[in-house]
């Protein structure tokens, strides 16, 4: 309980742990990376880049060591690229060089060379010649793609030749994802910089080149390394299953708006900011602080900072973030209110330095309006927010994505899941409480602090961190993508990795919205009424994935896929699905044998992530505004599913009849997508249980052998 009044407070008591033993380049540096992005520098880093002049992209990996030290790893030498299938007329190095020269007139190219690949579209058992086009910067990829898709006329020493508009491959992949695919790195995994493979930045001049490479980040360590030398460990290996002590900040702001009006950043002050700092898997927060405009009485268990001016609060909050250095920032509706409000309010006050809350010095966060759309959640406007090196998790978005609720207010959600409610302060009296006196502002501060604590309790209750970490590991995407993007990027990640393993390339398909529709799943009209007898539910386990596996439904073809001499040749999507189902079964089996509480949480998070992945692959094929839509697959899946439900209904009602010696005629009282509900008319539970088992086994054999009922 402490009150500190100072326009520039000292946050040393809240500072993240300092470095004890200084890292030595002769020792390995091991970090759990949590965030990745890239930047462009004007000249290549000596030795490591593979390029001698010009601008180059640098991949950033931000991570945490077991000792709670933060690391910024600059990965050098990785360049973007795309593929085209080599036309048969391009049959010499001279012609390839002529193409390179022509493309180089529009965007800098590093190289073009032929390679043998196969497309995942359509069946082929023979590798074709593709041209791999390496470009200088990520922004050059769409320029080259546009040129190739429009067609070119190439000047040649003996004349000229035309290249017709061409299909490009892997030309729409995010640069950071392209890097992760190529190095087989998965989200939230442990990365190792082996001894002697990296250089730590000190801000001093390089002895070999006499060039100065300044420390660009705020992390404990900043290392430079060739991307080829970073070792990514398999998170399924028990040795690398653990998670580091992520530092988490939950925060909430209060604004002054009179007459029940909704706050507007152009007009209304930020009057309080509460922050609660905790470590992952800790039972209690490390500390709680509240920044208050004007005076305030003490609050038990919290440090109160008071300020005379609003800009002092906002600048102090920025300094507090730098001092505590959270890896993850959470809150409730922070993505669509708190952070955009602070961003816009500081523009109004002209204190733009508040935007610099990331882990790169002098670099501002970005806040952009965007639109999110999915079949499950519909269309909604949101904000894309980027804070370098810090993962943003909005618990409102998490609850909307994972639970169907009648109300998503923090009060309602907290009551339902953690048995607590907000402090009893109605939003309409916030401005009044702020204006009265120090005691009323204390009441408001207690309310604000509680609003910063509840998201942490929700996060802990819902096991959000470990579940997000496992989803990131399973799908191979950064943790930040899980809340900022939909399901498609997770499927693309798996598809791309599987394609690379099979020496295949993925076409870049233009997004074209059509009026094409397809018939959905069967819904059997319910027979309404109260049923005193037990109702048997026959459910096809993982129906849609099982259909795709059984019928080999894949962009590579269906009946066109032929068997190899050894009898094996699956399509790429069925192969992914089989692998995920096997991995989930393995995780569930390991879960039964595990006793360690942390490993239990990890394994449960893994099997839940795998379940979501399996179900999202079907949705990926029917998303018309997507990376690789294939309505032929989704139509086929639902058609086969309808047939299976109809056959199940007919079989049950034909077999279980009095004519066949049963006590009653079975009646299907309802059915939907992957299940039917049957009234056998039995009251004897022992007899009911036995018949339930028999009926499910018979339905499996009669309806679809590949689907468990």
XYZ file of C-alpha atoms in Angstrom:
709
model
C 0.000 0.000 0.000
C 1.887 3.006 -1.295
C 1.160 6.364 -2.909
C 3.797 7.931 -5.114
C 3.330 11.372 -6.670
C 5.951 12.145 -9.281
C 5.549 13.132 -12.950
C 8.450 10.780 -13.769
C 8.268 7.919 -11.240
C 11.044 5.412 -10.613
C 9.869 1.907 -11.547
C 13.019 0.080 -10.444
C 11.030 -1.889 -7.860
C 8.966 -3.361 -10.696
C 11.877 -3.924 -13.096
C 12.309 -7.290 -14.775
C 15.232 -9.312 -13.436
C 18.644 -8.063 -14.501
C 21.279 -10.239 -16.109
C 23.326 -12.127 -13.540
C 26.033 -14.074 -15.331
C 26.711 -12.320 -18.645
C 26.093 -14.482 -21.690
C 29.276 -15.607 -23.465
C 29.336 -16.314 -27.221
C 31.327 -19.457 -26.451
C 28.229 -20.819 -24.687
C 24.961 -21.813 -26.378
C 22.080 -19.335 -26.131
C 18.724 -21.121 -25.825
C 15.431 -19.241 -25.990
C 11.758 -20.060 -26.202
C 10.674 -17.780 -29.038
C 7.251 -16.217 -28.684
C 7.098 -13.524 -31.378
C 8.539 -13.038 -34.847
C 8.567 -10.308 -37.456
C 11.035 -8.842 -39.913
C 12.670 -5.548 -40.744
C 14.610 -4.137 -43.698
C 18.133 -2.813 -43.204
C 20.058 -0.712 -45.710
C 23.176 -2.858 -45.840
C 23.894 -6.534 -45.245
C 25.380 -7.696 -41.960
C 29.000 -8.822 -42.484
C 29.544 -12.497 -43.281
C 26.064 -13.703 -42.326
C 23.774 -12.325 -45.026
C 25.134 -13.957 -48.182
C 24.574 -10.628 -49.940
C 27.202 -7.923 -50.264
C 25.270 -4.768 -51.151
C 21.768 -3.346 -51.061
C 18.842 -3.611 -48.691
C 18.181 -6.945 -46.994
C 15.403 -8.380 -44.815
C 16.229 -9.514 -41.281
C 14.031 -12.010 -39.429
C 13.498 -11.162 -35.745
C 12.901 -13.885 -33.168
C 11.968 -12.600 -29.703
C 12.246 -15.052 -26.861
C 12.845 -15.827 -23.202
C 15.456 -18.040 -21.573
C 14.874 -20.355 -18.624
C 16.581 -17.702 -16.493
C 13.916 -15.108 -17.445
C 16.279 -13.160 -19.714
C 14.857 -11.699 -22.911
C 16.529 -12.214 -26.278
C 16.229 -10.548 -29.685
C 17.698 -12.850 -32.322
C 18.452 -11.262 -35.724
C 18.438 -14.032 -38.354
C 20.381 -13.061 -41.480
C 20.556 -14.379 -45.024
C 16.984 -15.567 -45.630
C 15.423 -14.207 -48.820
C 11.903 -14.449 -50.284
C 11.088 -16.488 -53.379
C 8.335 -17.918 -55.554
C 7.973 -20.600 -58.226
C 6.636 -20.877 -61.766
C 6.402 -23.992 -63.887
C 9.058 -23.740 -66.546
C 7.516 -23.494 -70.061
C 8.793 -26.129 -72.463
C 10.101 -23.345 -74.705
C 12.530 -22.221 -71.996
C 15.109 -24.874 -72.757
C 18.455 -23.147 -72.194
C 20.378 -21.148 -69.595
C 20.473 -18.236 -72.034
C 16.682 -17.991 -72.031
C 16.535 -18.247 -68.237
C 19.069 -15.430 -68.003
C 16.994 -13.387 -70.453
C 13.938 -13.829 -68.197
C 16.014 -12.771 -65.197
C 17.207 -9.671 -67.014
C 13.661 -8.677 -67.971
C 12.274 -9.197 -64.462
C 15.255 -7.372 -63.000
C 14.141 -4.274 -64.869
C 11.088 -4.184 -62.589
C 12.319 -5.587 -59.238
C 15.740 -6.712 -58.024
C 16.273 -10.442 -58.487
C 18.948 -12.464 -56.761
C 18.700 -15.658 -58.781
C 16.606 -17.925 -61.005
C 17.373 -21.599 -61.235
C 15.493 -24.736 -62.335
C 14.368 -27.373 -59.836
C 12.225 -30.521 -59.994
C 8.841 -30.306 -58.192
C 5.214 -31.413 -58.392
C 2.085 -29.320 -57.847
C -0.385 -30.386 -55.168
C -3.131 -29.696 -57.732
C -4.031 -32.653 -59.950
C -2.421 -36.033 -60.051
C 1.061 -36.540 -61.430
C 3.667 -39.169 -60.693
C 6.447 -37.359 -62.563
C 8.372 -34.327 -61.301
C 8.204 -31.289 -63.555
C 10.750 -28.509 -64.052
C 9.957 -25.360 -62.072
C 11.869 -22.107 -61.855
C 12.635 -20.870 -58.351
C 12.862 -17.065 -58.393
C 14.712 -15.495 -55.451
C 14.059 -11.789 -54.949
C 15.696 -9.203 -52.741
C 12.826 -8.032 -50.532
C 9.402 -9.393 -49.481
C 7.723 -6.457 -51.243
C 9.247 -7.618 -54.541
C 7.295 -10.896 -54.551
C 3.861 -9.423 -55.453
C 5.484 -7.250 -58.131
C 7.084 -10.257 -59.832
C 3.908 -12.302 -59.412
C 1.857 -9.600 -61.141
C 4.282 -9.487 -64.069
C 4.265 -13.269 -64.505
C 0.498 -13.553 -64.219
C 0.105 -10.845 -66.889
C 2.565 -12.329 -69.379
C 5.899 -11.015 -70.675
C 7.773 -10.370 -73.869
C 11.414 -11.314 -73.405
C 14.183 -9.791 -75.492
C 16.710 -12.366 -76.700
C 19.960 -12.011 -78.685
C 18.370 -13.670 -81.709
C 15.033 -11.884 -81.382
C 12.370 -12.136 -78.700
C 9.914 -14.653 -77.302
C 6.651 -14.349 -75.393
C 5.754 -15.877 -72.051
C 2.007 -16.350 -71.693
C 0.299 -15.447 -68.395
C 1.503 -18.005 -65.883
C 0.323 -19.630 -62.696
C 2.624 -18.714 -59.813
C 3.304 -20.935 -56.839
C 3.873 -19.965 -53.207
C 3.825 -16.280 -54.077
C 1.282 -15.313 -51.400
C 2.997 -16.652 -48.271
C 3.884 -14.271 -45.449
C 7.623 -13.779 -45.276
C 7.891 -14.777 -41.604
C 5.867 -17.933 -42.280
C 8.028 -18.691 -45.310
C 11.047 -18.585 -43.002
C 9.419 -20.890 -40.428
C 8.427 -23.398 -43.124
C 11.915 -23.528 -44.565
C 13.713 -23.974 -41.239
C 10.992 -26.290 -39.840
C 10.412 -23.990 -36.895
C 7.168 -24.137 -34.941
C 5.609 -21.488 -32.745
C 6.616 -21.300 -29.054
C 9.384 -23.839 -29.574
C 12.902 -23.691 -28.171
C 15.547 -22.284 -30.501
C 19.242 -22.836 -29.874
C 22.111 -20.655 -30.998
C 25.031 -23.017 -30.585
C 28.353 -21.872 -29.189
C 30.434 -19.890 -31.646
C 27.592 -19.561 -34.180
C 26.335 -16.126 -33.173
C 27.536 -12.637 -32.293
C 26.206 -10.570 -29.390
C 25.697 -6.880 -30.085
C 27.371 -4.486 -27.671
C 27.091 -1.270 -29.652
C 30.834 -1.309 -30.297
C 32.482 -1.321 -33.701
C 33.051 -4.625 -35.466
C 36.758 -5.400 -35.307
C 36.913 -6.962 -38.768
C 35.011 -4.282 -40.688
C 35.256 -1.274 -38.321
C 31.509 -0.838 -38.817
C 29.244 -0.056 -35.911
C 26.144 -2.227 -35.429
C 24.104 -0.605 -32.671
C 21.856 -2.424 -30.226
C 18.402 -1.937 -31.743
C 16.252 -3.652 -29.118
C 15.498 -3.379 -25.416
C 16.083 -7.062 -24.618
C 18.775 -8.333 -22.269
C 20.610 -9.851 -25.235
C 20.627 -9.076 -28.953
C 22.291 -11.700 -31.114
C 23.098 -11.912 -34.842
C 23.225 -15.281 -36.579
C 22.810 -16.881 -40.000
C 19.286 -18.264 -40.294
C 20.782 -21.615 -41.326
C 22.517 -22.025 -37.965
C 19.490 -21.636 -35.682
C 18.468 -25.033 -34.276
C 14.733 -25.452 -33.634
C 13.978 -28.232 -31.150
C 10.932 -30.488 -31.431
C 8.416 -29.431 -28.723
C 7.023 -32.976 -28.612
C 10.342 -34.138 -27.212
C 9.843 -34.274 -23.405
C 13.102 -32.369 -22.970
C 11.672 -29.396 -24.895
C 8.049 -29.571 -23.757
C 8.443 -26.974 -21.008
C 7.488 -23.312 -21.196
C 9.565 -20.449 -19.755
C 8.329 -18.011 -17.080
C 6.389 -15.761 -19.466
C 5.802 -12.345 -17.905
C 2.190 -11.239 -18.383
C 0.663 -7.793 -17.958
C -3.103 -7.344 -17.746
C -4.339 -3.771 -17.915
C -7.476 -1.647 -18.059
C -8.127 2.049 -18.622
C -10.888 4.345 -17.399
C -12.004 7.441 -19.291
C -14.084 10.399 -18.249
C -17.242 10.807 -20.309
C -20.259 12.622 -18.929
C -23.977 12.115 -19.494
C -23.651 8.363 -20.109
C -21.890 9.076 -23.410
C -19.401 6.553 -24.788
C -15.836 7.920 -24.416
C -14.286 9.571 -27.453
C -10.509 9.788 -27.653
C -10.653 13.244 -29.246
C -12.546 14.649 -26.254
C -12.365 12.521 -23.113
C -9.401 12.117 -20.780
C -7.746 8.885 -19.713
C -8.147 9.273 -15.950
C -6.829 5.922 -14.650
C -4.776 2.982 -15.885
C -4.506 -0.210 -13.824
C -1.928 -2.925 -14.468
C -1.443 -6.328 -12.865
C 1.818 -8.209 -13.498
C 2.040 -11.972 -13.167
C 4.190 -14.889 -14.279
C 2.854 -17.821 -16.255
C 1.596 -20.583 -13.941
C 2.006 -18.396 -10.819
C -0.679 -18.590 -8.129
C -0.570 -14.883 -7.261
C 0.333 -11.708 -9.191
C 3.783 -10.196 -8.702
C 2.359 -6.720 -8.160
C -0.547 -4.407 -8.935
C -0.260 -0.736 -9.812
C -2.704 2.037 -10.608
C -1.965 5.339 -12.366
C -4.407 8.044 -11.253
C -5.057 11.532 -12.544
C -5.346 13.818 -9.498
C -5.189 12.628 -5.881
C -6.191 9.206 -4.523
C -6.271 7.450 -1.138
C -4.095 4.343 -0.574
C -5.264 0.899 -1.791
C -4.330 -2.275 0.042
C -2.084 -4.548 -2.022
C -1.431 -2.011 -4.789
C 0.965 0.837 -5.564
C -0.797 4.086 -6.434
C 0.919 6.612 -8.717
C -0.769 10.021 -8.924
C -0.268 12.675 -11.590
C -1.326 16.244 -12.216
C -1.613 15.937 -16.011
C -3.025 13.304 -18.339
C 0.060 13.160 -20.580
C 2.138 12.325 -17.478
C -0.040 9.264 -16.844
C 0.356 8.030 -20.407
C 4.128 8.561 -20.517
C 4.506 6.880 -17.106
C 2.509 3.900 -18.376
C 4.889 3.591 -21.331
C 7.877 3.716 -18.969
C 6.249 1.115 -16.734
C 5.867 -1.250 -19.695
C 9.542 -0.834 -20.581
C 10.566 -1.472 -16.970
C 8.398 -4.549 -16.356
C 9.004 -5.740 -19.943
C 6.009 -8.104 -20.363
C 6.150 -10.877 -22.955
C 2.351 -11.029 -23.177
C -0.150 -8.183 -22.758
C -3.748 -9.107 -22.025
C -7.009 -7.465 -21.021
C -10.699 -7.469 -21.861
C -11.600 -5.755 -25.135
C -8.154 -4.157 -25.267
C -7.839 -4.711 -29.028
C -10.950 -2.734 -29.878
C -11.011 -0.204 -27.060
C -8.118 0.293 -24.614
C -5.146 0.196 -26.999
C -6.813 2.059 -29.915
C -8.062 4.643 -27.399
C -4.577 5.238 -25.966
C -3.175 5.364 -29.508
C -5.661 7.979 -30.653
C -5.638 9.932 -27.381
C -1.864 10.378 -27.493
C -2.205 11.693 -31.037
C -4.713 14.241 -29.752
C -2.332 15.253 -26.934
C 0.699 15.170 -29.283
C 2.700 12.838 -27.020
C 3.491 10.251 -29.663
C 6.418 8.807 -27.692
C 3.781 6.808 -25.784
C 3.429 4.664 -28.911
C 6.950 3.298 -28.358
C 6.058 0.372 -26.076
C 7.589 -2.490 -28.070
C 11.007 -4.124 -27.851
C 12.603 -2.128 -30.686
C 13.983 1.251 -29.674
C 12.164 4.285 -31.049
C 9.694 2.174 -32.994
C 5.995 2.915 -32.553
C 3.230 0.371 -32.298
C 0.831 0.221 -35.244
C -2.965 0.242 -34.968
C -5.032 -0.395 -38.102
C -8.687 -1.120 -38.702
C -9.351 -4.521 -40.232
C -12.189 -6.907 -40.962
C -12.428 -10.452 -39.667
C -14.710 -13.022 -41.265
C -15.360 -16.685 -40.631
C -18.254 -19.052 -41.240
C -18.529 -19.697 -37.503
C -18.265 -16.135 -36.194
C -19.524 -14.126 -39.138
C -18.253 -10.650 -40.007
C -16.827 -8.217 -37.481
C -14.595 -5.178 -37.506
C -11.496 -5.249 -35.363
C -8.038 -3.731 -35.084
C -4.708 -5.129 -36.214
C -2.265 -4.101 -33.501
C 1.453 -4.735 -33.680
C 3.755 -4.158 -30.701
C 7.205 -5.509 -31.523
C 8.193 -8.474 -29.401
C 5.013 -8.622 -27.304
C 2.057 -10.958 -27.857
C -1.406 -9.415 -27.482
C -4.240 -11.581 -26.132
C -7.701 -10.091 -25.797
C -9.717 -12.283 -23.442
C -12.963 -11.000 -24.970
C -11.890 -12.416 -28.345
C -10.843 -15.678 -26.684
C -14.269 -16.071 -25.063
C -16.086 -15.198 -28.304
C -14.027 -17.752 -30.234
C -14.339 -20.606 -27.759
C -17.727 -20.237 -26.053
C -21.287 -19.521 -27.120
C -22.680 -17.229 -24.427
C -25.716 -15.004 -24.101
C -23.541 -12.193 -22.729
C -19.845 -11.496 -23.189
C -19.571 -8.688 -20.655
C -16.612 -9.034 -18.289
C -19.003 -9.160 -15.356
C -21.089 -11.985 -16.829
C -18.134 -14.023 -18.088
C -16.228 -13.683 -14.794
C -19.258 -14.748 -12.797
C -19.752 -17.823 -14.963
C -16.131 -19.031 -15.166
C -14.317 -17.798 -12.045
C -17.188 -17.045 -9.708
C -16.280 -13.369 -9.281
C -17.772 -10.096 -10.411
C -16.582 -6.592 -11.121
C -16.672 -3.952 -8.395
C -20.061 -2.311 -8.006
C -19.472 0.830 -10.043
C -21.820 1.609 -12.910
C -20.157 3.168 -15.946
C -22.557 6.131 -15.782
C -21.017 7.385 -12.505
C -17.330 7.062 -13.482
C -17.003 10.755 -14.389
C -18.741 11.797 -11.179
C -16.504 9.636 -8.977
C -13.449 11.072 -10.687
C -14.512 14.668 -9.979
C -15.549 14.412 -6.292
C -12.466 13.761 -4.146
C -9.547 11.439 -3.358
C -11.828 8.920 -1.633
C -14.176 8.584 -4.625
C -11.180 8.262 -6.939
C -9.960 5.467 -4.657
C -13.265 3.653 -5.196
C -12.856 4.083 -8.938
C -9.242 2.851 -8.754
C -10.305 -0.318 -6.902
C -12.847 -0.888 -9.690
C -10.175 -0.364 -12.364
C -7.711 -2.692 -10.612
C -10.338 -5.429 -10.423
C -10.927 -5.063 -14.160
C -7.207 -5.708 -14.728
C -7.193 -8.728 -12.400
C -10.240 -10.577 -13.760
C -8.749 -11.217 -17.258
C -5.749 -12.860 -15.567
C -8.047 -15.120 -13.561
C -9.999 -15.985 -16.702
C -6.769 -16.718 -18.563
C -5.595 -19.020 -15.776
C -8.952 -20.778 -15.492
C -9.183 -21.371 -19.240
C -5.498 -22.488 -19.477
C -5.108 -19.954 -22.290
C -1.315 -19.701 -22.299
C -0.541 -23.413 -22.421
C -3.377 -24.043 -24.911
C -2.173 -21.212 -27.155
C 1.406 -22.439 -26.907
C 0.375 -25.960 -27.930
C -1.839 -24.686 -30.750
C 1.109 -22.637 -31.958
C 3.362 -25.695 -31.794
C 0.865 -28.032 -33.464
C 0.001 -25.688 -36.338
C 3.468 -24.151 -36.658
C 2.315 -20.508 -36.596
C 3.394 -17.760 -34.164
C 1.249 -17.328 -31.061
C 0.288 -13.805 -32.155
C -1.449 -15.274 -35.233
C -3.909 -17.256 -33.101
C -5.933 -14.201 -32.084
C -5.163 -11.883 -35.002
C -5.976 -14.350 -37.783
C -8.507 -17.070 -38.487
C -8.245 -20.816 -38.959
C -6.998 -20.717 -42.551
C -3.429 -19.734 -41.758
C -3.137 -22.738 -39.429
C -4.199 -25.143 -42.161
C -1.989 -23.429 -44.755
C 0.957 -23.884 -42.395
C 0.397 -27.636 -42.163
C -0.347 -27.967 -45.868
C 2.787 -26.074 -46.819
C 4.996 -28.125 -44.489
C 3.588 -31.413 -45.771
C 4.003 -30.258 -49.378
C 7.637 -29.337 -48.768
C 8.293 -32.751 -47.238
C 6.859 -34.386 -50.374
C 8.757 -32.048 -52.762
C 5.518 -30.412 -53.903
C 4.587 -26.770 -54.491
C 1.332 -24.999 -53.641
C -0.343 -22.804 -56.273
C -1.241 -19.224 -55.403
C -4.922 -18.988 -56.233
C -6.625 -15.674 -56.849
C -9.498 -15.056 -54.459
C -12.720 -14.965 -56.465
C -16.064 -14.871 -54.684
C -18.760 -16.676 -56.666
C -22.421 -17.473 -56.124
C -21.600 -21.176 -56.012
C -23.306 -22.838 -53.088
C -23.593 -26.392 -51.918
C -26.072 -28.347 -49.893
C -25.113 -28.599 -46.242
C -25.495 -31.419 -43.752
C -28.665 -33.429 -43.180
C -30.937 -32.301 -40.369
C -33.694 -34.792 -39.577
C -36.763 -32.983 -38.306
C -37.221 -33.656 -34.604
C -40.197 -35.602 -33.310
C -41.156 -33.268 -30.495
C -42.194 -34.514 -27.090
C -41.035 -35.661 -23.649
C -39.250 -39.028 -23.632
C -39.178 -41.044 -20.411
C -37.310 -43.891 -22.115
C -33.525 -43.558 -22.713
C -32.618 -41.993 -26.057
C -29.586 -43.549 -27.743
C -27.273 -41.141 -29.617
C -25.239 -42.714 -32.403
C -22.407 -40.342 -33.307
C -19.885 -40.733 -36.094
C -16.503 -39.876 -34.608
C -14.691 -37.165 -36.637
C -17.176 -37.669 -39.470
C -15.939 -35.125 -42.019
C -12.219 -35.884 -41.541
C -13.005 -39.627 -41.753
C -14.877 -39.095 -45.021
C -11.952 -37.166 -46.480
C -9.555 -39.939 -45.455
C -11.746 -42.826 -46.618
C -12.558 -41.297 -49.998
C -9.147 -39.671 -50.463
C -10.652 -36.219 -51.043
C -7.813 -33.818 -51.776
C -6.820 -31.054 -54.210
C -4.372 -33.551 -55.707
C -7.359 -35.399 -57.143
C -9.760 -38.106 -56.033
C -10.247 -41.130 -58.245
C -7.356 -39.822 -60.341
C -4.856 -40.741 -57.636
C -3.275 -44.024 -58.564
C -1.474 -46.481 -56.332
C 2.269 -46.647 -56.279
C 3.940 -50.074 -56.665
C 4.053 -50.474 -52.875
C 0.295 -49.875 -52.689
C 0.481 -46.472 -51.009
C -0.474 -43.117 -52.454
C -2.646 -40.825 -50.402
C -3.727 -37.312 -51.162
C -2.083 -34.553 -49.188
C -5.100 -33.540 -47.064
C -5.967 -37.123 -46.027
C -2.327 -37.640 -45.105
C -2.364 -34.518 -42.911
C -5.621 -35.615 -41.285
C -4.323 -39.098 -40.546
C -1.189 -37.661 -38.992
C -3.167 -35.259 -36.801
C -5.589 -37.989 -35.652
C -2.701 -40.300 -34.790
C -0.943 -37.478 -32.927
C -4.104 -36.680 -30.968
C -4.572 -40.317 -29.988
C -0.955 -40.448 -28.869
C -1.387 -37.272 -26.783
C -4.533 -38.682 -25.139
C -2.771 -41.974 -24.384
C 0.179 -40.101 -22.839
C -2.286 -37.973 -20.872
C -3.635 -41.070 -19.124
C -0.146 -42.063 -17.949
C 1.137 -38.606 -16.947
C 1.303 -37.506 -13.301
C 3.169 -34.196 -13.521
C 0.664 -31.301 -13.350
C 2.490 -29.143 -15.893
C 2.902 -31.982 -18.403
C -0.785 -32.812 -17.928
C -1.700 -29.252 -18.920
C 0.629 -29.356 -21.937
C -0.677 -32.708 -23.184
C -4.293 -31.686 -22.704
C -3.641 -28.433 -24.545
C -2.005 -30.419 -27.327
C -4.891 -32.852 -27.812
C -7.413 -29.974 -27.773
C -5.338 -28.115 -30.371
C -5.195 -31.213 -32.563
C -8.971 -31.633 -32.293
C -9.517 -28.061 -33.501
C -7.023 -28.558 -36.328
C -8.819 -31.683 -37.569
C -12.160 -29.916 -37.671
C -10.770 -26.803 -39.384
C -9.376 -28.608 -42.430
C -12.842 -29.257 -43.871
C -13.750 -25.582 -43.336
C -10.581 -24.585 -45.148
C -11.763 -26.261 -48.358
C -15.122 -24.452 -48.404
C -13.809 -20.948 -47.647
C -14.224 -19.212 -51.006
C -12.325 -16.153 -49.817
C -9.314 -18.230 -48.915
C -5.834 -19.309 -49.916
C -6.812 -22.594 -51.551
C -10.588 -23.108 -51.778
C -11.889 -26.364 -53.215
C -15.683 -26.505 -53.183
C -15.580 -29.861 -54.967
C -14.171 -31.369 -51.772
C -16.583 -29.702 -49.371
C -19.568 -30.582 -51.574
C -18.424 -34.183 -51.735
C -17.923 -34.392 -47.968
C -21.370 -33.081 -47.106
C -23.007 -35.251 -49.793
C -21.350 -38.402 -48.407
C -22.245 -37.296 -44.872
C -25.902 -36.871 -45.825
C -25.917 -40.322 -47.384
C -24.390 -41.857 -44.253
C -26.928 -40.226 -41.924
C -29.809 -41.350 -44.173
C -28.436 -44.903 -44.354
C -27.975 -44.983 -40.583
C -31.558 -43.858 -39.993
C -32.961 -46.361 -42.470
C -30.848 -49.219 -41.140
C -31.771 -48.627 -37.479
C -35.499 -48.323 -38.194
C -35.486 -51.375 -40.498
C -33.516 -53.649 -38.172
C -34.861 -52.831 -34.711
C -38.513 -53.787 -35.159
C -40.992 -56.097 -33.487
C -41.025 -58.163 -36.676
C -37.325 -58.881 -36.160
C -37.907 -60.002 -32.574
C -37.252 -56.785 -30.664
C -39.575 -55.472 -27.956
C -40.344 -52.248 -29.776
C -39.973 -50.546 -33.125
C -36.982 -48.181 -33.049
C -37.699 -44.592 -34.054
C -35.104 -41.960 -35.011
C -36.389 -38.875 -33.200
C -33.708 -36.438 -34.423
C -30.533 -36.268 -36.492
C -28.022 -33.575 -37.347
C -24.751 -33.606 -39.357
C -22.919 -36.492 -37.674
C -25.429 -38.099 -35.307
C -28.860 -39.662 -34.972
C -30.915 -40.006 -31.797
C -32.853 -43.247 -31.456
C -35.774 -44.244 -29.216
C -35.537 -48.006 -28.713
C -38.369 -47.986 -26.204
C -36.341 -49.874 -23.540
C -36.554 -49.113 -19.822
C -34.093 -51.758 -18.617
C -30.782 -49.842 -18.534
C -28.628 -52.984 -18.646
C -30.426 -54.145 -21.748
C -30.256 -50.626 -23.188
C -26.484 -50.401 -22.691
C -25.877 -53.719 -24.392
C -28.050 -52.836 -27.373
C -26.378 -49.437 -27.649
C -22.977 -51.127 -28.096
C -24.291 -53.658 -30.589
C -26.121 -51.055 -32.657
C -23.052 -48.835 -32.920
C -20.858 -51.761 -34.057
C -23.390 -52.852 -36.668
C -23.795 -49.287 -37.977
C -20.030 -49.026 -38.352
C -19.886 -52.157 -40.496
C -23.006 -51.441 -42.535
C -22.728 -47.708 -43.147
C -19.048 -46.688 -43.322
C -16.219 -48.910 -42.182
C -13.772 -46.019 -41.752
C -15.973 -44.081 -39.309
C -16.217 -44.988 -35.657
C -19.760 -44.817 -34.232
